[in-house]
Coordinates of C-alpha atoms in Angstrom, one line a residue:
X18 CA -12.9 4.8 43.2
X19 CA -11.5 1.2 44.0
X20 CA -11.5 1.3 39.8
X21 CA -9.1 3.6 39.9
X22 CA -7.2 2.9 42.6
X23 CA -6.7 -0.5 40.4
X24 CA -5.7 1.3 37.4
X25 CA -3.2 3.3 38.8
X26 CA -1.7 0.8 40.7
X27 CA -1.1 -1.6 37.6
X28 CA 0.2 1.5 35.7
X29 CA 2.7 2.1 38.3
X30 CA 3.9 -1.9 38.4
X31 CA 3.9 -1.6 34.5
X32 CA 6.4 1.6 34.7
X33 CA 8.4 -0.3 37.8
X34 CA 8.8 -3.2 34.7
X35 CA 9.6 -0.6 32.1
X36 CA 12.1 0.5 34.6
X37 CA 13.9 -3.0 35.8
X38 CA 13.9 -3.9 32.0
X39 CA 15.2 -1.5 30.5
X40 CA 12.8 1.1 27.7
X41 CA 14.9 -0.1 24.9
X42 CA 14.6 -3.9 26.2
X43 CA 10.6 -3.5 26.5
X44 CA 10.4 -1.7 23.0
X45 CA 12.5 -4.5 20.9
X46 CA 10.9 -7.4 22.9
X47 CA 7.5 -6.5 24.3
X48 CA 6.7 -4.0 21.8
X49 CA 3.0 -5.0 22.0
X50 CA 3.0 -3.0 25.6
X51 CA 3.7 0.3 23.9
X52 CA 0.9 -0.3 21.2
X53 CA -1.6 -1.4 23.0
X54 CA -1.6 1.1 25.7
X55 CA -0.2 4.4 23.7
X56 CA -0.3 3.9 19.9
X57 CA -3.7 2.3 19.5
X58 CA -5.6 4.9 21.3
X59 CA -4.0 7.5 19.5
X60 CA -4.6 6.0 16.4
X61 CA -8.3 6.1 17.3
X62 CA -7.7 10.0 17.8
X63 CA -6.2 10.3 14.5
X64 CA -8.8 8.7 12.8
X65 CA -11.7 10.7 14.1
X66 CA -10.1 14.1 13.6
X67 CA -9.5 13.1 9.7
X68 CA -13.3 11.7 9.6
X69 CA -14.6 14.9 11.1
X70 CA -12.6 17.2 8.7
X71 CA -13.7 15.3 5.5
X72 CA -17.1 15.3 6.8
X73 CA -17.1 18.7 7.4
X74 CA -15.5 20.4 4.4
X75 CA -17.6 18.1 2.3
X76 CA -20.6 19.2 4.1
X77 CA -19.5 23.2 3.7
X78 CA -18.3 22.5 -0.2
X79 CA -15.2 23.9 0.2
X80 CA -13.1 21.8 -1.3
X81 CA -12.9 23.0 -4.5
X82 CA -12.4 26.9 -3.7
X83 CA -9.9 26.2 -1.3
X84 CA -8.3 24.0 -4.1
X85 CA -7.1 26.8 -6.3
X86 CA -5.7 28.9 -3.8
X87 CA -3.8 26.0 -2.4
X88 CA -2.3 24.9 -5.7
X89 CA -1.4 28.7 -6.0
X90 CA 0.1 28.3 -2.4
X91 CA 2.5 25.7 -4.1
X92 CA 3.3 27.6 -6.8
X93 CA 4.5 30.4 -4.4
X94 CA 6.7 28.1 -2.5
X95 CA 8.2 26.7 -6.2
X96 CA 9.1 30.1 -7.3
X97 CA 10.4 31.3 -4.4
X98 CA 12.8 28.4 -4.5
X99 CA 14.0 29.5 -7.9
X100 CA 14.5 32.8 -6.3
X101 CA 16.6 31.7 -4.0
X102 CA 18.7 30.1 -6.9
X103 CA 17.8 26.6 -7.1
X104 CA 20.6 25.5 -4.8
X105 CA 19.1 22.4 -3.4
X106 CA 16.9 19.5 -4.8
X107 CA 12.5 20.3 -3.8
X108 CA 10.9 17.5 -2.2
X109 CA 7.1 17.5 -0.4
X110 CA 7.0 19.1 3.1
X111 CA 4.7 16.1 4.5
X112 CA 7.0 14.3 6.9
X113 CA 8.7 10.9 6.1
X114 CA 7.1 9.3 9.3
X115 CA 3.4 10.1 7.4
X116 CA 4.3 7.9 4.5
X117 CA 2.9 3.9 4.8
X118 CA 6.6 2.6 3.3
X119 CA 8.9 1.4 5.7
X120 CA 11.6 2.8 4.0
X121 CA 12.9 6.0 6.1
X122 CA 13.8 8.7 3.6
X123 CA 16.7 11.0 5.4
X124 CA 16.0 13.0 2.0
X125 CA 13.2 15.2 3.9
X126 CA 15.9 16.8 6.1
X127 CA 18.5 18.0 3.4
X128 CA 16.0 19.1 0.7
X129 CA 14.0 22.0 -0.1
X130 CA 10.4 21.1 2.0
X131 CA 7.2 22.3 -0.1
X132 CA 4.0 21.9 2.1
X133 CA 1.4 20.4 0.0
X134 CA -1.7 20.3 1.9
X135 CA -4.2 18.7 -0.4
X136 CA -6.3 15.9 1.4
X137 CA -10.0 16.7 -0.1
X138 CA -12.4 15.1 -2.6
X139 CA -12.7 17.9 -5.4
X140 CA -15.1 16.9 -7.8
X141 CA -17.7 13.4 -8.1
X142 CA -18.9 13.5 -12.0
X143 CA -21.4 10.7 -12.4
X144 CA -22.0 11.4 -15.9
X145 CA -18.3 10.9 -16.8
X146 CA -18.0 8.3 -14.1
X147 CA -15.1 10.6 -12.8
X148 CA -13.7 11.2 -9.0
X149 CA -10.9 14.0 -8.6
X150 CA -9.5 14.3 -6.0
X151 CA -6.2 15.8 -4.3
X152 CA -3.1 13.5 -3.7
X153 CA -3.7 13.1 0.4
X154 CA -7.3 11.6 -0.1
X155 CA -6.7 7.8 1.5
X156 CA -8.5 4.7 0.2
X157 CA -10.4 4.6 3.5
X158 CA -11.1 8.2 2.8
X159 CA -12.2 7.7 -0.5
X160 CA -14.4 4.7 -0.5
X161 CA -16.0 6.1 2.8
X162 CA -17.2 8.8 0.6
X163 CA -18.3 7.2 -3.1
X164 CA -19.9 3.9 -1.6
X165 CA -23.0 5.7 0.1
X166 CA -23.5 7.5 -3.7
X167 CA -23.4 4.5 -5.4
X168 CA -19.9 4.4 -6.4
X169 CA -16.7 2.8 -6.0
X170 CA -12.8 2.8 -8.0
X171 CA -11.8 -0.4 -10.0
X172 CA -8.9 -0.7 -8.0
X173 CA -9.0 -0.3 -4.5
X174 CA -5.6 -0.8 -3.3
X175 CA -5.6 -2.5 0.6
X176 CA -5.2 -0.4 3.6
X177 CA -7.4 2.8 4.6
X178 CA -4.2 5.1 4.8
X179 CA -2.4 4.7 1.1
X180 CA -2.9 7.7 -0.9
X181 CA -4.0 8.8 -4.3
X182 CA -0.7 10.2 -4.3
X183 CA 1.4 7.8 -3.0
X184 CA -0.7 5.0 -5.2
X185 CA 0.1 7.0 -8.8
X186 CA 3.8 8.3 -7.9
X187 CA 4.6 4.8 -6.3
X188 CA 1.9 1.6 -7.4
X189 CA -1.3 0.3 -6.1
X190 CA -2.8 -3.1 -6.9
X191 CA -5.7 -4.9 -5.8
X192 CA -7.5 -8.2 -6.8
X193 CA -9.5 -6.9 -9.3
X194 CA -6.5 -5.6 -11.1
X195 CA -6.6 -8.9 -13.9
X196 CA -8.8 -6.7 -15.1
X197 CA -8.4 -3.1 -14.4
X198 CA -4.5 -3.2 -14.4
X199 CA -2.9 -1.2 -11.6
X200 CA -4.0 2.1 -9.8
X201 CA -2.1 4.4 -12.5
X202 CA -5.0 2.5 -15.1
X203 CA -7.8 4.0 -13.4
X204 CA -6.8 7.1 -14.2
X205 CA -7.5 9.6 -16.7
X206 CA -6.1 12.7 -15.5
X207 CA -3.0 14.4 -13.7
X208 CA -2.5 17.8 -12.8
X209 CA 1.0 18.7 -11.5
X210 CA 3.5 22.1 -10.5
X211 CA 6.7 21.4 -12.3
X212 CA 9.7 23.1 -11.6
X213 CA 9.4 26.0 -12.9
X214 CA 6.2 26.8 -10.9
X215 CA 3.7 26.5 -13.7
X216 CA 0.6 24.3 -13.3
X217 CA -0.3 22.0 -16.0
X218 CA -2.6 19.1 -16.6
X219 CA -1.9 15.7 -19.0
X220 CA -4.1 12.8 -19.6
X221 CA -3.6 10.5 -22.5
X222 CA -4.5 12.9 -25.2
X223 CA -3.0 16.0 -23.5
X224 CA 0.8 16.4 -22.5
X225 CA 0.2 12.4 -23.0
X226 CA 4.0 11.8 -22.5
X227 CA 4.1 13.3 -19.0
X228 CA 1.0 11.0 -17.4
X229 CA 2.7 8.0 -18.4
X230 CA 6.0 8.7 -17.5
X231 CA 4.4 9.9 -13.9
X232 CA 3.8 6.9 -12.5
X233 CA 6.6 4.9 -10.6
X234 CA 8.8 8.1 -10.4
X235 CA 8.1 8.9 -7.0
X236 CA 7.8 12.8 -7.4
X237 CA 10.5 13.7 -9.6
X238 CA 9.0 15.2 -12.4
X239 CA 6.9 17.5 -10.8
X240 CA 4.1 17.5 -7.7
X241 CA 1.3 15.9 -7.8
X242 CA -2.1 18.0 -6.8
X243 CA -4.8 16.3 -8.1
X244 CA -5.9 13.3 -9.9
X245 CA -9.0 11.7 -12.1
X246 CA -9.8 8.6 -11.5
X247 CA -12.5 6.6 -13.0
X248 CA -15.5 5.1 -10.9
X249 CA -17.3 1.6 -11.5
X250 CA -21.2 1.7 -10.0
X251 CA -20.4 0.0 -6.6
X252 CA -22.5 -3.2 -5.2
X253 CA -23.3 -4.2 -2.0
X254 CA -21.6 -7.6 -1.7
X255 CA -18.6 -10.0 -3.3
X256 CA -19.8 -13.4 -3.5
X257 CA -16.7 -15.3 -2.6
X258 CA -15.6 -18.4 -3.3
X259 CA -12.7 -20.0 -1.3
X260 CA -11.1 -22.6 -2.5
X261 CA -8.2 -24.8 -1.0
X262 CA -5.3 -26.4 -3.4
X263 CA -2.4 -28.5 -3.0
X264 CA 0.6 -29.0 -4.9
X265 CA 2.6 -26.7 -6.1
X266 CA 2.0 -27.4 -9.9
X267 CA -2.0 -27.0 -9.5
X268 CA -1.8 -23.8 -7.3
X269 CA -0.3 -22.1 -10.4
X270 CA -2.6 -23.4 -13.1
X271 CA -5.3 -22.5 -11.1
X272 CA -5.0 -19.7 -10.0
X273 CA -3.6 -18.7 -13.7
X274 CA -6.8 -20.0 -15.0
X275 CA -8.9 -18.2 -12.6
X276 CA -7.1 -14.6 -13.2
X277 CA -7.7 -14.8 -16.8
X278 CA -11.3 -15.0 -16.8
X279 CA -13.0 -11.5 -16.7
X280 CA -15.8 -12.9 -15.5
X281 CA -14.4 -12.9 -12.0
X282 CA -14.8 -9.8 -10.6
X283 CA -11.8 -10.5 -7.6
X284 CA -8.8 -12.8 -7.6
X285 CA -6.3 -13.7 -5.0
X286 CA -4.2 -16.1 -3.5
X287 CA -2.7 -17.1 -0.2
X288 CA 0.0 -19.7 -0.2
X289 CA 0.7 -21.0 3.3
X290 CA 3.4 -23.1 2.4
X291 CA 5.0 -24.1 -0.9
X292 CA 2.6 -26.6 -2.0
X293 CA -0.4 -25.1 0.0
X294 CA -2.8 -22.1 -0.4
X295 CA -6.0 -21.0 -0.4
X296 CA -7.4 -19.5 -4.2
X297 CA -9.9 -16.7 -3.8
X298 CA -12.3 -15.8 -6.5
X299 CA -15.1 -13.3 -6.3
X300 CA -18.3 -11.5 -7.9
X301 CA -20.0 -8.6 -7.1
X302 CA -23.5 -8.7 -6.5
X303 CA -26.7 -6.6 -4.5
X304 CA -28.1 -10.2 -3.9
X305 CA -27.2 -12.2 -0.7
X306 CA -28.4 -15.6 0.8
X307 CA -28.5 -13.9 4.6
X308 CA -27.2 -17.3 6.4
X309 CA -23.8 -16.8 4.1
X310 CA -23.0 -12.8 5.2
X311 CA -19.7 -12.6 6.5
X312 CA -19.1 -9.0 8.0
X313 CA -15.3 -9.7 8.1
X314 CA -14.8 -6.1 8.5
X315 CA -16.1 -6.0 12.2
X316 CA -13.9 -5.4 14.7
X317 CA -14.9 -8.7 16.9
X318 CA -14.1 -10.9 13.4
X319 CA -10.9 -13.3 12.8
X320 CA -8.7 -11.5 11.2
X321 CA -9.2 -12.3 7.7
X322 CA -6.0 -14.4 5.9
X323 CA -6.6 -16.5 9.4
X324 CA -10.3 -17.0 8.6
X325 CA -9.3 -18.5 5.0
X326 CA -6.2 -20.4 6.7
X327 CA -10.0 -22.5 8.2
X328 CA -10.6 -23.7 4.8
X329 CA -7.3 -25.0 4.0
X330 CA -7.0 -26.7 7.4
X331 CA -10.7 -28.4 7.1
X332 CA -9.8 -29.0 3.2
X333 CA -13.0 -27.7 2.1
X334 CA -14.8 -25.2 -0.4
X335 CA -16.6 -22.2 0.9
X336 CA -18.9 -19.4 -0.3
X337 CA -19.7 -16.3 1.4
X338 CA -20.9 -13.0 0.9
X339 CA -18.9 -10.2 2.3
X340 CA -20.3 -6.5 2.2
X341 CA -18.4 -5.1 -0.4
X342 CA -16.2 -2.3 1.8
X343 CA -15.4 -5.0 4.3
X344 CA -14.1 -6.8 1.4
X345 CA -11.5 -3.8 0.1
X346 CA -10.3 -3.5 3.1
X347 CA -10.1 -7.0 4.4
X348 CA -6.4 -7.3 5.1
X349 CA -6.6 -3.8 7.1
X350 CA -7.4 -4.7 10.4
X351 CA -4.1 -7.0 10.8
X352 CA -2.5 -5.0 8.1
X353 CA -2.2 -8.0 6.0
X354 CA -0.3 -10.3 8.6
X355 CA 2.5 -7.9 9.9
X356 CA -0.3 -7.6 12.9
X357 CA 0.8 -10.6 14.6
X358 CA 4.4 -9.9 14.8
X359 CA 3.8 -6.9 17.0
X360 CA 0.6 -7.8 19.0
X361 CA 0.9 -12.3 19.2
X362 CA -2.8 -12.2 21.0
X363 CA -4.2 -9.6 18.6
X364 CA -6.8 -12.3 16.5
X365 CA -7.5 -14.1 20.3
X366 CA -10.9 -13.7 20.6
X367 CA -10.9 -12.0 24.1
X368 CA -8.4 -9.4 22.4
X369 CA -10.5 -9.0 19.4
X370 CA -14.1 -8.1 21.6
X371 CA -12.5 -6.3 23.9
X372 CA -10.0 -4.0 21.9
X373 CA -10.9 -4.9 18.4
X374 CA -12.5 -1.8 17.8
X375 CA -8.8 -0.3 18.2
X376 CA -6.9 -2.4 15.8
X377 CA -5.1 -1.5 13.4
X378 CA -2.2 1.3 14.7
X379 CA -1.4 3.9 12.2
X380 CA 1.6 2.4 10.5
X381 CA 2.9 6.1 10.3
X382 CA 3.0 6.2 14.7
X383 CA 4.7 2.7 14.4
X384 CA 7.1 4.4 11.8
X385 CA 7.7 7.4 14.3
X386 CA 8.3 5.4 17.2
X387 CA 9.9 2.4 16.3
X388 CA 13.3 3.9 17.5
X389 CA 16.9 3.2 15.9
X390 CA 17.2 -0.2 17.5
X391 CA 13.8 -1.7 16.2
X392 CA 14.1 -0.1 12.5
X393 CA 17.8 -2.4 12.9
X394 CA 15.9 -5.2 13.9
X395 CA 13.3 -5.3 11.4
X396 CA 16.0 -4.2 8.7
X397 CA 17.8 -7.1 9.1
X398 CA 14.9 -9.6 10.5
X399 CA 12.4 -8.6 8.2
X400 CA 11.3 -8.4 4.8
X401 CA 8.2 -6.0 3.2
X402 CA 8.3 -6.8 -0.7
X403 CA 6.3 -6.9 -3.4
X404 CA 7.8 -8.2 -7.0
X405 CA 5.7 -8.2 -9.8
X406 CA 6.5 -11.0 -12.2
X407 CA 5.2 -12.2 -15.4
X408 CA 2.4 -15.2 -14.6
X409 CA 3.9 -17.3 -17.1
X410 CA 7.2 -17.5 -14.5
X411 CA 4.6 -17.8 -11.3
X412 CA 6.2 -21.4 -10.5
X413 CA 9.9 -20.5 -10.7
X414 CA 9.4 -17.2 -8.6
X415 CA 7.7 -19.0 -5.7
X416 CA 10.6 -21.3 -5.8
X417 CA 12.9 -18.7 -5.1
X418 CA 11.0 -16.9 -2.6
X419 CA 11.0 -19.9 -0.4
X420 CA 14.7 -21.0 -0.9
X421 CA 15.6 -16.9 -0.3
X422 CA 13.4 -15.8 1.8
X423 CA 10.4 -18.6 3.1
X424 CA 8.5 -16.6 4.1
X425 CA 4.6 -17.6 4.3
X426 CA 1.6 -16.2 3.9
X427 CA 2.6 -15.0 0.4
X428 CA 0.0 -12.9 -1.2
X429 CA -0.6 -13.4 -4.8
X430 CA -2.6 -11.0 -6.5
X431 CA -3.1 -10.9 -10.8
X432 CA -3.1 -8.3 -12.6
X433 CA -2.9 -7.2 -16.7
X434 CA 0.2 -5.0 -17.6
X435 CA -0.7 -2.7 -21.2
X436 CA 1.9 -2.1 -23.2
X437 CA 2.4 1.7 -22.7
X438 CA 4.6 4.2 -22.4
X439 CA 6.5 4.5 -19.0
X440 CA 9.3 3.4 -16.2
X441 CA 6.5 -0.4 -16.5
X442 CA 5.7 -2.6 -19.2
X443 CA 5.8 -5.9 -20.7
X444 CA 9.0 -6.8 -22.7
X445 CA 6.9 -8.0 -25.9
X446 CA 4.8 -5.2 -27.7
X447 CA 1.6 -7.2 -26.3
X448 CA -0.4 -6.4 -22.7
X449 CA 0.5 -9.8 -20.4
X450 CA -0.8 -11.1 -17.6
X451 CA 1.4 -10.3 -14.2
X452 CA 0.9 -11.4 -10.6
X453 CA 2.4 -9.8 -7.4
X454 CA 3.9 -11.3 -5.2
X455 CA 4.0 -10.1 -1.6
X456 CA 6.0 -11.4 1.1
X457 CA 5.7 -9.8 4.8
X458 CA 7.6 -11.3 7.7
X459 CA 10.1 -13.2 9.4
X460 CA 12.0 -14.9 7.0
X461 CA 12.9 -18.4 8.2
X462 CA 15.6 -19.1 6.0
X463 CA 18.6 -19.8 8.0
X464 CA 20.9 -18.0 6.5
X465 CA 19.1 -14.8 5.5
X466 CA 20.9 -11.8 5.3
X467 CA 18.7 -8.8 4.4
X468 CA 21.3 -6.9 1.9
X469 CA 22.7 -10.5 0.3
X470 CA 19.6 -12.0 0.1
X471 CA 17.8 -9.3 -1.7
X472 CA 19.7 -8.3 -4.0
X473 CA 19.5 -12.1 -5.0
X474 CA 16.3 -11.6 -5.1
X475 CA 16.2 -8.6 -7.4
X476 CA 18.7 -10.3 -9.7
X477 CA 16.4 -13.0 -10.2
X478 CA 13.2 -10.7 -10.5
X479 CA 15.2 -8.9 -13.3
X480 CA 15.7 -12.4 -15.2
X481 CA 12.0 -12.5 -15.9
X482 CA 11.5 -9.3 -16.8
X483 CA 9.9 -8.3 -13.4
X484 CA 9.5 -5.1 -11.6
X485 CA 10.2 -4.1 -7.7
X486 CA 7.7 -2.0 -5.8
X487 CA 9.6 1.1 -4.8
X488 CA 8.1 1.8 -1.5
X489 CA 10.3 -1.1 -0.1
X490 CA 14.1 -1.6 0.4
X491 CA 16.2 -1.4 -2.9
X492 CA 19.7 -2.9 -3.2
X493 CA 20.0 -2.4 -6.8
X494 CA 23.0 -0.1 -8.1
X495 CA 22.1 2.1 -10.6
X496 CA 23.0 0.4 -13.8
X497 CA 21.0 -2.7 -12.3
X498 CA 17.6 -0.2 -11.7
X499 CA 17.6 1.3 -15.1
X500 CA 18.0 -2.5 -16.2
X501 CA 14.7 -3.6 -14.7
X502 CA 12.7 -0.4 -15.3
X503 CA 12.9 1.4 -19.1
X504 CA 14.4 5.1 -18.2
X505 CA 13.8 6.2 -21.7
X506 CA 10.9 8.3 -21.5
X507 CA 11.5 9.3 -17.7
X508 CA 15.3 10.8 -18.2
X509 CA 13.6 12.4 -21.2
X510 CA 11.2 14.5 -19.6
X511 CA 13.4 15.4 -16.8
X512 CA 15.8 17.0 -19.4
X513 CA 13.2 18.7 -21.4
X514 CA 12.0 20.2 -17.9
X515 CA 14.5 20.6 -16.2
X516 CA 14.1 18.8 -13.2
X517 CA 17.5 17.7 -13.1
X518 CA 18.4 21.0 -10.7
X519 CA 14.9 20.3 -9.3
X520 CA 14.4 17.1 -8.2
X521 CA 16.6 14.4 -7.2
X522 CA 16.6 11.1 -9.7
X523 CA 14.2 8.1 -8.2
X524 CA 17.1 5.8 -8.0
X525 CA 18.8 8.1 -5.8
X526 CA 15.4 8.8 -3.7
X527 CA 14.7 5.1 -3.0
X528 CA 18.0 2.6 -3.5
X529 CA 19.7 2.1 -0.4
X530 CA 22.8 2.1 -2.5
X531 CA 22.6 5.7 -3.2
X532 CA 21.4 6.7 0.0
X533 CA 24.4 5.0 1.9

């Protein structure tokens, strides 16, 4: 009883705080009170209903014959639209607080909402080394449910809530991806409604100009209900190797040289400052020496870019062996390193045994609660991008994201670019070697100014023949867009299927500059 009598008598000081301060004040500034006590528990909720229904329709097969009359469900919705004459542009019903991009899409409220509830595993083919699945399966979801059969994807994309969907229509990467390419490389098949209701399927040999012209445009040709994306047998470890380098010369010709040898199975790079970072190479393996296992993954561990900042501090080589799921999802827990912005004493070991097992909040629930004022503040205080540039510019480009932005960690992660069809691909005729390069943060340049200094940004991303990942912020006007990405094939398709009436262009679903 005295327990509780304690509890409710700091809830009612905490409220009698909220109160002198002001709700907005305590959400802007002490944002970390609303996570820890709301969010994160309700995160936790969210999580164990989704575990409990994949289980469960797994367990009862269901998948599959619910499948078809879903995908007729869609169809229903589609034609019903064109009933109603077409008057206004389709869009998914799934709301815009669900997606993982920061970006808030005001499209959901003035278009025509089609609910697309398709979050199963369909189909695991081990002879064709196949998974299908439907475009709400999440990467947490999905490796969950291949690793125990021996199985895993080539390019497991960080964070347990990205989608298949959002991965194909948008981009994925991961650190195998010097080998594999991006997420849209893994797969084989797509099978999509269009706009006039119908239901077809395209792979490379079948309606081949569709699946490449499907990735990057962000549901405009058609929507997306399910995918087939090739599996790799999984292991149990990656035998990691960290490696500190200074200099900002020898951190790109190493870590070039490392990403163009197939023979690692994982590369990655954080850079902690301009001349400093930490290169990452990995291999994976069933064998282990026991006295090097890392579990990173637990919930009492550092968080992970924090535990390879050690290395860099005590200047020294390491190797470790980290269970291979703990290893996909490594960045998860502090959601790369946005984490410490919002809870400063999340990776203190007290916080970490204590409420560990919480961490991270759905970035979806910080999405719906942020408020007006915070979405300002992190609009104008805060950058979430990813630019992929050629490897060959890697030097120059980390130049200019410390004079525009400086903003550290920066992630670097390799990856090969094929010379196909699509909105993406290399300038040459040839497949080259890219790297992304993500930067999440404060930016502590003085005089950063989020719609100046990004479209500075772009500009000089579109120099080198770069590309933009669309799930962020977009400056760009449209003449600028269709000069970074080639519109050829895309604006192509969406005459020949008329999706013109159907569904809006991707420069007017993502730029800001169309949107304002």
């Amino acid at each position: 009883m005295s327990a509780l009598w304690s509890v409710g008598a700091g809830l009612l000081l905490l409220l009698l705080w909220v109160r002198h301060r002001g709700l907005e004040a305590v959400l802007v500034h002490h944002r970390w009170v609303f996570v820890c006590l709301f969010l994160l528990p309700l995160s936790i909720l969210f999580d164990i209903y989704y575990q409990l229904r994949a289980w469960a329709v797994w367990q009862l097969h269901s998948a599959p014959r619910q499948h078809a009359q879903r995908v007729r469900h869609i169809q229903e919705q589609v034609r019903e639209w064109k009933k109603e004459g077409s008057k206004r542009y389709m869009c998914t019903g799934r709301p815009g607080w669900l997606t993982v991009s920061l970006r808030v899409g005001k499209y959901k409220k003035t278009h025509k909402n089609i609910m697309i509830n398709l979050m199963d595993v369909l189909e695991v083919d081990s002879e064709r080394q196949v998974v299908r699945v439907e475009p709400l399966v999440s990467m947490g979801q999905l490796t969950a449910h291949l690793n125990p059969m021996g199985w895993t994807i080539p390019v497991v994309p960080e964070l347990d809530d990205l989608t298949v969907g959002g991965l194909i229509m948008g981009t994925g990467i991961e650190s195998s991806s010097h080998i594999y390419g991006l997420f849209q490389h893994t797969c084989v098949a797509y099978e999509l409604v269009l706009a006039d209701g119908s239901l077809v399927r395209c792979s490379p040999t079948e309606n081949s100009d569709l699946f490449y012209a499907v990735p990057w445009s962000c549901g405009t040709l058609g929507f997306l209900v399910a995918a087939e994306i090739k599996m790799i047998p999984a292991k149990k470890y990656v035998k990691i190797h960290y490696k500190p380098v200074r200099g900002l010369q020898k951190i790109c010709e190493k870590f070039t040289e490392e990403s163009k040898k197939k023979e690692n199975s994982f590369v990655e790079g954080l850079l902690y400052s301009l001349d400093e970072a930490v290169i990452m190479t990995g291999v994976l393996t069933d064998e282990a020496e026991q006295s090097k296992i890392n579990r990173i993954g637990n919930y009492y561990k550092p968080w992970f870019f924090k535990h390879v900042e050690k290395y860099l501090k005590a200047d020294r080589t390491g190797v470790e062996y980290i269970p291979s799921r703990h290893y996909y999802h490594r960045h998860t827990r502090s959601i790369f390193w946005e984490l410490q912005d919002i809870i400063p004493f999340g990776n203190n070991p007290v916080f970490r045994y204590l409420f560990g097992w919480m961490v991270p909040p759905k970035i979806s629930l910080l999405k719906l609660t942020q408020g007006e004022a915070i979405r300002k503040l992190y609009e104008q205080h805060h950058v979430v991008q990813d630019m992929l540039v050629p490897m060959k510019s890697l030097e120059k480009s980390i130049q200019t994201f410390h004079v525009d932005l400086n903003v550290y960690p920066l992630w670097l992660c390799p990856f090969i670019l094929p010379n196909n069809p699509g909105m993406v691909h290399p300038k040459g005729d040839e497949t080259e070697l890219y790297v992304d390069i993500g930067a999440y943060g404060e930016p502590k340049r003085k005089q950063f100014e989020a719609r100046a200094s990004m479209r500075q940004m772009e500009k000089f991303v579109r120099s080198v023949h770069g590309f933009q990942m669309l799930y962020a912020d977009c400056y760009m006007t449209r003449e600028e867009f269709w000069d970074m990405f080639d519109g050829s094939l895309y604006h192509k398709l969406r005459e020949q299927m008329n999706c013109k009436d159907a569904f809006p262009e991707v420069y007017d679903k993502i730029c800001k500059a169309a949107r304002h």
